[in-house]
Short mmCIF file of C-alpha atoms in Angstrom, two decimals:
data_model
loop_
_atom_site.label_atom_id
_atom_site.label_comp_id
_atom_site.label_asym_id
_atom_site.label_seq_id
_atom_site.Cartn_x
_atom_site.Cartn_y
_atom_site.Cartn_z
CA MET K 1 -14.41 5.80 3.52
CA PRO K 2 -18.23 5.60 3.76
CA PHE K 3 -17.89 2.46 6.43
CA VAL K 4 -17.95 2.81 10.02
CA SER K 5 -14.81 1.44 12.22
CA ARG K 6 -15.92 -1.05 15.13
CA CYS K 7 -13.48 -2.93 17.09
CA HIS K 8 -13.94 -6.20 19.10
CA PRO K 9 -14.86 -5.62 22.59
CA GLU K 10 -12.29 -7.93 23.67
CA LEU K 11 -9.55 -7.44 21.12
CA GLU K 12 -6.67 -7.13 24.24
CA ALA K 13 -7.60 -10.38 25.52
CA ALA K 14 -7.45 -11.93 21.88
CA ARG K 15 -4.21 -10.10 21.40
CA GLN K 16 -2.66 -11.43 24.47
CA ARG K 17 -3.86 -15.12 23.53
CA ASN K 18 -2.65 -14.96 20.24
CA LEU K 19 0.91 -14.05 21.34
CA GLU K 20 0.61 -16.87 24.12
CA TRP K 21 0.00 -19.38 21.10
CA SER K 22 2.62 -18.15 19.26
CA ARG K 23 5.24 -18.99 22.14
CA GLU K 24 3.46 -21.83 22.48
CA VAL K 25 4.24 -23.13 18.61
CA GLY K 26 7.59 -21.80 18.70
CA LEU K 27 6.68 -18.58 16.23
CA VAL K 28 7.72 -16.32 19.53
CA VAL K 29 10.87 -17.54 21.35
CA ASN K 30 12.38 -14.21 22.57
CA GLU K 31 11.59 -10.62 23.17
CA ALA K 32 12.52 -9.50 19.78
CA ASP K 33 9.93 -11.98 18.45
CA ALA K 34 7.12 -10.96 20.55
CA HIS K 35 8.26 -7.23 19.58
CA ARG K 36 8.14 -7.90 16.11
CA LEU K 37 4.33 -9.67 16.88
CA LEU K 38 2.44 -7.25 18.86
CA ALA K 39 4.16 -4.38 16.06
CA TRP K 40 2.35 -6.10 13.41
CA ASP K 41 -0.83 -6.33 15.29
CA MET K 42 -2.23 -9.06 13.33
CA ALA K 43 -4.75 -9.38 16.80
CA GLY K 44 -5.86 -5.34 15.64
CA LEU K 45 -6.39 -6.13 11.90
CA PHE K 46 -8.98 -8.92 13.13
CA GLY K 47 -10.50 -7.24 16.12
CA HIS K 48 -11.34 -4.42 13.46
CA TRP K 49 -12.40 -6.64 10.87
CA LEU K 50 -14.72 -8.64 12.98
CA PRO K 51 -16.16 -6.73 15.63
CA GLU K 52 -18.75 -9.03 16.53
CA ALA K 53 -17.12 -12.76 16.15
CA SER K 54 -17.34 -15.18 19.00
CA ARG K 55 -14.09 -15.70 21.04
CA ASP K 56 -13.68 -18.93 19.27
CA GLY K 57 -13.77 -17.34 15.65
CA LEU K 58 -11.85 -14.21 16.83
CA ASP K 59 -9.21 -16.28 17.80
CA LEU K 60 -9.02 -18.40 14.62
CA ALA K 61 -9.11 -16.03 12.53
CA ILE K 62 -6.06 -14.01 14.57
CA ASP K 63 -3.77 -17.08 14.59
CA THR K 64 -4.49 -18.09 10.91
CA ILE K 65 -3.33 -14.71 9.68
CA THR K 66 -0.37 -14.98 12.07
CA ILE K 67 0.83 -18.01 10.21
CA GLY K 68 0.58 -15.83 6.68
CA ALA K 69 2.38 -12.97 8.17
CA PHE K 70 5.69 -14.93 9.49
CA LEU K 71 5.28 -16.45 5.55
CA GLU K 72 5.15 -13.22 4.04
CA ASP K 73 7.70 -12.06 6.38
CA TYR K 74 10.33 -14.71 6.00
CA LEU K 75 9.85 -14.80 2.26
CA GLU K 76 10.12 -11.09 1.75
CA GLY K 77 13.23 -11.45 3.99
CA ALA K 78 14.51 -13.34 1.24
CA MET K 79 13.83 -11.65 -1.74
CA ASP K 80 16.78 -12.16 -3.38
CA LYS K 81 16.74 -15.66 -3.05
CA PRO K 82 16.05 -17.95 -5.82
CA VAL K 83 12.59 -19.16 -7.26
CA ASP K 84 13.72 -22.41 -6.33
CA PHE K 85 14.31 -21.58 -2.42
CA VAL K 86 10.72 -19.88 -2.77
CA ARG K 87 9.20 -22.75 -4.35
CA GLU K 88 10.80 -25.20 -1.74
CA THR K 89 9.51 -23.10 1.34
CA CYS K 90 5.83 -22.62 0.01
CA ALA K 91 5.72 -26.80 -0.88
CA SER K 92 6.35 -27.11 3.02
CA MET K 93 3.19 -25.31 3.19
CA LEU K 94 1.32 -26.78 0.94
CA ALA K 95 1.84 -30.10 2.07
CA VAL K 96 -0.28 -29.11 5.17
CA LEU K 97 -3.52 -28.59 3.15
CA GLU K 98 -2.83 -32.00 1.59
CA THR K 99 -2.46 -34.16 4.54
CA GLY K 100 -3.15 -32.53 7.70
CA ALA K 101 0.59 -32.31 8.81
CA ALA K 102 3.92 -30.55 8.29
CA PRO K 103 6.29 -33.00 6.09
CA GLU K 104 9.34 -34.17 7.50
CA PRO K 105 12.11 -33.12 9.15
CA SER K 106 9.43 -30.82 10.17
CA THR K 107 10.11 -26.83 10.68
CA VAL K 108 8.66 -24.44 12.85
CA LEU K 109 6.11 -22.48 10.88
CA PRO K 110 4.22 -25.56 8.98
CA VAL K 111 3.81 -27.55 12.20
CA ALA K 112 2.36 -24.07 13.42
CA PHE K 113 0.08 -23.99 10.25
CA ALA K 114 -0.77 -27.81 10.70
CA THR K 115 -2.30 -26.55 14.36
CA VAL K 116 -4.41 -23.98 12.93
CA TRP K 117 -5.46 -26.20 10.08
CA ARG K 118 -6.66 -28.75 12.29
CA ARG K 119 -8.83 -26.45 13.81
CA THR K 120 -10.09 -24.73 10.79
CA CYS K 121 -11.57 -27.85 9.96
CA GLN K 122 -13.48 -28.52 13.03
CA GLY K 123 -16.95 -28.55 12.48
CA ALA K 124 -16.30 -26.65 9.01
CA SER K 125 -18.76 -27.21 5.90
CA PRO K 126 -17.54 -29.44 3.00
CA GLU K 127 -17.98 -26.45 1.04
CA TRP K 128 -16.67 -23.42 3.26
CA LEU K 129 -13.55 -25.74 3.54
CA ARG K 130 -12.67 -26.03 0.19
CA ARG K 131 -12.98 -22.17 -0.38
CA VAL K 132 -10.50 -21.92 2.40
CA ARG K 133 -8.23 -24.80 1.19
CA LEU K 134 -8.34 -23.08 -2.07
CA HIS K 135 -7.60 -19.63 -1.07
CA TRP K 136 -4.47 -20.98 1.11
CA LYS K 137 -3.43 -22.40 -1.98
CA TRP K 138 -3.76 -19.42 -3.80
CA PHE K 139 -1.69 -16.98 -1.42
CA ILE K 140 1.15 -19.69 -1.08
CA ASP K 141 1.38 -20.33 -4.61
CA ALA K 142 1.26 -16.42 -5.49
CA TYR K 143 5.20 -16.12 -3.71
CA VAL K 144 6.19 -18.11 -6.50
CA GLU K 145 4.56 -16.39 -9.01
CA GLU K 146 5.86 -12.76 -8.04
CA ALA K 147 9.39 -14.31 -7.37
CA ARG K 148 9.24 -15.14 -11.13
CA TRP K 149 7.57 -12.11 -11.99
CA ARG K 150 10.41 -9.89 -9.91
CA GLY K 151 13.22 -12.65 -11.51
CA SER K 152 11.96 -11.55 -15.34
CA ARG K 153 11.51 -7.31 -14.53
CA VAL K 154 8.46 -7.75 -17.26
CA PRO K 155 6.15 -4.64 -16.73
CA GLN K 156 2.88 -5.93 -15.48
CA THR K 157 -0.67 -4.49 -16.72
CA LEU K 158 -3.06 -3.47 -14.26
CA GLU K 159 -5.73 -6.06 -15.11
CA GLY K 160 -2.81 -8.80 -14.94
CA TYR K 161 -1.52 -7.06 -11.83
CA LEU K 162 -5.62 -7.16 -9.98
CA LYS K 163 -5.99 -10.60 -10.85
CA LEU K 164 -2.99 -11.83 -9.55
CA ARG K 165 -3.01 -9.51 -6.57
CA ARG K 166 -6.67 -11.04 -5.94
CA GLU K 167 -4.89 -14.49 -5.14
CA SER K 168 -1.46 -13.13 -3.15
CA GLY K 169 -3.43 -10.95 -0.58
CA PHE K 170 -4.64 -12.62 2.28
CA THR K 171 -8.12 -10.99 1.41
CA HIS K 172 -9.92 -13.55 0.50
CA MET K 173 -9.48 -15.30 3.89
CA MET K 174 -10.40 -12.67 5.72
CA VAL K 175 -13.86 -12.55 4.04
CA ASN K 176 -14.25 -16.64 4.45
CA MET K 177 -13.58 -15.73 8.39
CA SER K 178 -16.49 -13.19 8.15
CA GLU K 179 -18.54 -16.37 8.01
CA ARG K 180 -17.35 -18.20 10.23
CA ALA K 181 -16.39 -16.03 13.05
CA ASN K 182 -19.77 -14.59 12.83
CA GLY K 183 -21.41 -18.31 13.12
CA PHE K 184 -22.48 -18.84 9.48
CA THR K 185 -21.52 -20.11 6.38
CA LEU K 186 -22.65 -19.69 3.19
CA PRO K 187 -22.99 -22.11 0.57
CA ASP K 188 -21.52 -21.66 -3.01
CA ARG K 189 -24.85 -21.22 -4.53
CA VAL K 190 -25.31 -17.72 -2.71
CA ARG K 191 -21.87 -16.61 -2.83
CA ASP K 192 -21.95 -17.60 -6.63
CA ILE K 193 -24.82 -14.71 -7.30
CA PRO K 194 -23.76 -12.07 -9.50
CA SER K 195 -24.18 -9.26 -7.00
CA VAL K 196 -22.73 -10.87 -4.06
CA ALA K 197 -19.91 -12.34 -6.38
CA ARG K 198 -19.21 -8.26 -7.24
CA VAL K 199 -19.34 -7.71 -3.75
CA ILE K 200 -16.72 -10.21 -2.54
CA THR K 201 -14.54 -9.16 -5.53
CA LEU K 202 -14.78 -5.37 -4.56
CA THR K 203 -13.96 -6.08 -1.02
CA VAL K 204 -10.72 -8.13 -1.94
CA ASP K 205 -9.69 -5.26 -4.55
CA ILE K 206 -10.54 -2.44 -1.73
CA ILE K 207 -8.23 -3.97 0.75
CA ASP K 208 -5.58 -5.13 -1.39
CA VAL K 209 -5.27 -1.59 -2.98
CA MET K 210 -5.67 -0.11 0.27
CA ASN K 211 -2.74 -2.27 1.25
CA ASP K 212 -0.48 -1.48 -1.43
CA VAL K 213 -1.06 2.28 -0.70
CA CYS K 214 -0.03 1.52 3.16
CA SER K 215 2.84 -0.99 2.15
CA LEU K 216 4.38 1.49 -0.13
CA GLU K 217 7.53 2.76 1.54
CA LYS K 218 8.31 -0.32 3.09
CA GLU K 219 8.58 -2.09 -0.39
CA LEU K 220 10.40 0.20 -1.52
CA SER K 221 13.05 -0.20 0.82
CA LEU K 222 13.02 -3.67 0.07
CA GLY K 223 12.95 -3.24 -3.54
CA ASP K 224 10.02 -4.83 -4.28
CA VAL K 225 7.96 -4.38 -7.56
CA HIS K 226 4.38 -5.87 -6.28
CA ASN K 227 2.65 -2.68 -5.56
CA LEU K 228 -0.24 -1.26 -7.64
CA ILE K 229 1.32 1.99 -7.48
CA PHE K 230 4.36 1.13 -9.52
CA VAL K 231 1.89 -0.88 -12.10
CA LEU K 232 -0.26 2.58 -12.29
CA GLN K 233 3.42 4.57 -12.67
CA HIS K 234 4.45 2.28 -15.54
CA GLU K 235 1.00 1.70 -17.51
CA ARG K 236 -0.29 5.23 -17.12
CA GLY K 237 2.86 7.22 -16.88
CA LEU K 238 2.05 8.56 -13.88
CA SER K 239 4.18 10.35 -10.92
CA GLN K 240 4.10 8.37 -7.44
CA ALA K 241 1.98 10.70 -6.32
CA ALA K 242 -0.66 10.84 -9.02
CA ALA K 243 -0.65 7.05 -9.03
CA ILE K 244 -1.43 7.10 -5.43
CA ALA K 245 -4.55 9.79 -6.03
CA GLU K 246 -5.73 7.41 -8.64
CA ALA K 247 -5.27 4.35 -6.10
CA TYR K 248 -7.48 6.53 -3.46
CA GLU K 249 -10.38 7.39 -6.24
CA MET K 250 -10.66 3.64 -7.18
CA MET K 251 -11.44 2.63 -3.61
CA ARG K 252 -14.05 5.34 -3.50
CA ARG K 253 -15.45 3.90 -6.84
CA TRP K 254 -15.60 0.68 -5.44
CA CYS K 255 -17.32 1.56 -2.20
CA ASP K 256 -19.90 3.24 -4.13
CA GLU K 257 -20.56 0.47 -5.97
CA ILE K 258 -21.03 -1.93 -3.05
CA ILE K 259 -23.57 0.40 -1.43
CA GLN K 260 -25.48 0.04 -5.11
CA LEU K 261 -24.85 -3.32 -5.04
CA GLU K 262 -26.01 -4.11 -1.26
CA ALA K 263 -29.72 -1.87 -2.28
CA LEU K 264 -30.33 -4.93 -4.90
CA ILE K 265 -29.23 -7.55 -2.73
CA PRO K 266 -32.94 -8.23 -1.09
CA GLN K 267 -34.29 -8.58 -4.03
CA ASP K 268 -31.92 -11.21 -5.60
CA CYS K 269 -32.75 -12.96 -2.32
CA ILE K 270 -36.09 -13.41 -3.63
CA GLN K 271 -35.04 -13.84 -7.12
CA HIS K 272 -32.67 -16.87 -6.64
CA GLY K 273 -34.74 -18.31 -3.95
CA LEU K 274 -33.03 -18.26 -0.90
CA THR K 275 -34.80 -19.38 2.03
CA GLN K 276 -35.08 -16.64 5.44
CA GLU K 277 -31.74 -18.27 6.67
CA GLU K 278 -29.95 -18.07 3.71
CA THR K 279 -31.44 -14.55 3.01
CA ASP K 280 -30.73 -13.38 7.31
CA ASN K 281 -27.03 -14.86 6.42
CA LEU K 282 -26.37 -13.17 3.59
CA LEU K 283 -27.15 -9.87 4.68
CA HIS K 284 -25.34 -10.52 7.90
CA PHE K 285 -21.94 -11.32 5.58
CA ILE K 286 -22.77 -7.95 3.35
CA ARG K 287 -22.84 -6.18 6.88
CA ALA K 288 -20.02 -7.94 7.90
CA LEU K 289 -17.82 -6.89 4.92
CA LYS K 290 -18.69 -3.27 5.24
CA ASP K 291 -17.90 -3.73 8.79
CA GLY K 292 -13.92 -5.03 7.99
CA ILE K 293 -13.76 -2.27 5.18
CA GLY K 294 -14.33 0.71 7.73
CA GLY K 295 -12.48 -1.14 10.53
CA HIS K 296 -9.56 -1.47 8.09
CA PRO K 297 -7.70 2.56 8.07
CA THR K 298 -7.84 2.26 11.63
CA TRP K 299 -5.89 -0.97 12.08
CA TYR K 300 -3.47 1.01 9.34
CA ARG K 301 -3.23 4.16 11.44
CA THR K 302 -1.88 2.34 14.66
CA CYS K 303 0.03 -1.13 13.73
CA GLY K 304 3.79 -1.30 13.09
CA ARG K 305 3.78 -3.74 10.10
CA TYR K 306 4.75 -1.05 7.34
CA ASP K 307 7.02 0.83 8.95
CA ASN K 308 10.70 0.95 7.96
CA ALA K 309 11.91 -0.09 10.98
CA SER K 310 9.92 -3.15 11.16
CA ASN K 311 10.74 -4.40 7.84
CA PRO K 312 12.38 -7.55 7.58
CA ARG K 313 15.77 -6.96 6.46
CA ALA K 314 15.74 -4.08 9.75
CA VAL K 315 14.67 -6.69 12.25
CA ALA K 316 16.57 -9.61 11.41
CA VAL K 317 19.15 -9.77 14.16
CA GLY K 318 17.10 -10.76 17.36
CA THR K 319 14.42 -12.44 16.11
CA THR K 320 14.18 -16.11 15.42
CA ASN K 321 13.64 -18.17 12.01
CA PRO K 322 10.00 -19.25 12.04
CA MET K 323 11.76 -21.91 9.27
CA ARG K 324 14.15 -23.26 11.42
CA PRO K 325 13.85 -26.89 12.21
CA LEU K 326 11.35 -28.12 14.96
CA LEU K 327 12.82 -29.69 17.94
CA VAL K 328 9.94 -30.22 20.54
CA MET K 329 6.48 -30.51 19.40
CA PRO K 330 4.51 -27.56 20.22
CA ALA K 331 2.00 -28.37 23.29
CA HIS K 332 -1.12 -26.36 21.91
CA PRO K 333 -3.38 -28.71 19.95
#
């Protein structure tokens, strides 16, 4: 890993705020729920992804990915359910993006999502918010596509897998938060500069592949097939160990490419007529992505989200269903 791992100085306080917020919106009801959330350590993920974030930006980022983690956990625990079940669950989340509120009758997770979505919208630029809405839709819709893929048992190609993985992972949302939580947003015309767009894609691919390597044992225990290692084994006839080694080599090449592209970006800023403010924000953005990539392995070494003991089927007893009917509206705004 050529990038440095750093951590936000207020991580522990942010972790406690996220736990309290999760209680207020009904995602955490008992000690088993709290243990599960703290083992996932979504706060630690963004504490290492956003070491310089504002307090509000860090809290929004952590609460946002907490919603994604609960949705993923719920659907992984229901992996044997039909596609229609997955589609119905996802529709209740997509409704929040369309209306700003959970559909009736309300269930806990969509209502919690609505509270996060309202905070996300506050003070956001239209361009940034459009991207966030799109990336949420990608993330949610991908569960239906993955369910179809599991049902068909059709082998996936590496190219097709990476395309779906860029949408099914939460990494685009993490990239978005690298702007918002650090106090700026980039217009589309800046993010669309070829070198910048490529750095974003490389960042997403590095984090998604890292996740596939670290979640491999968990997904084997669940019988999931949505993992780069399985795709490499099938497409290239590799052993599991050789496929993991190839995944590491892919990440090394992509990190090297980011370093090469970063050297070109100052000249690209001049070529594309960026203002000084846009240039400063873009350079900050690239540094923030390097911070995120550099800190990510630290989070994997300390969190319990990918331990076999914390997989959804292992912790079902004692934890609360996040899609249960909502009886009392949460107090959190």
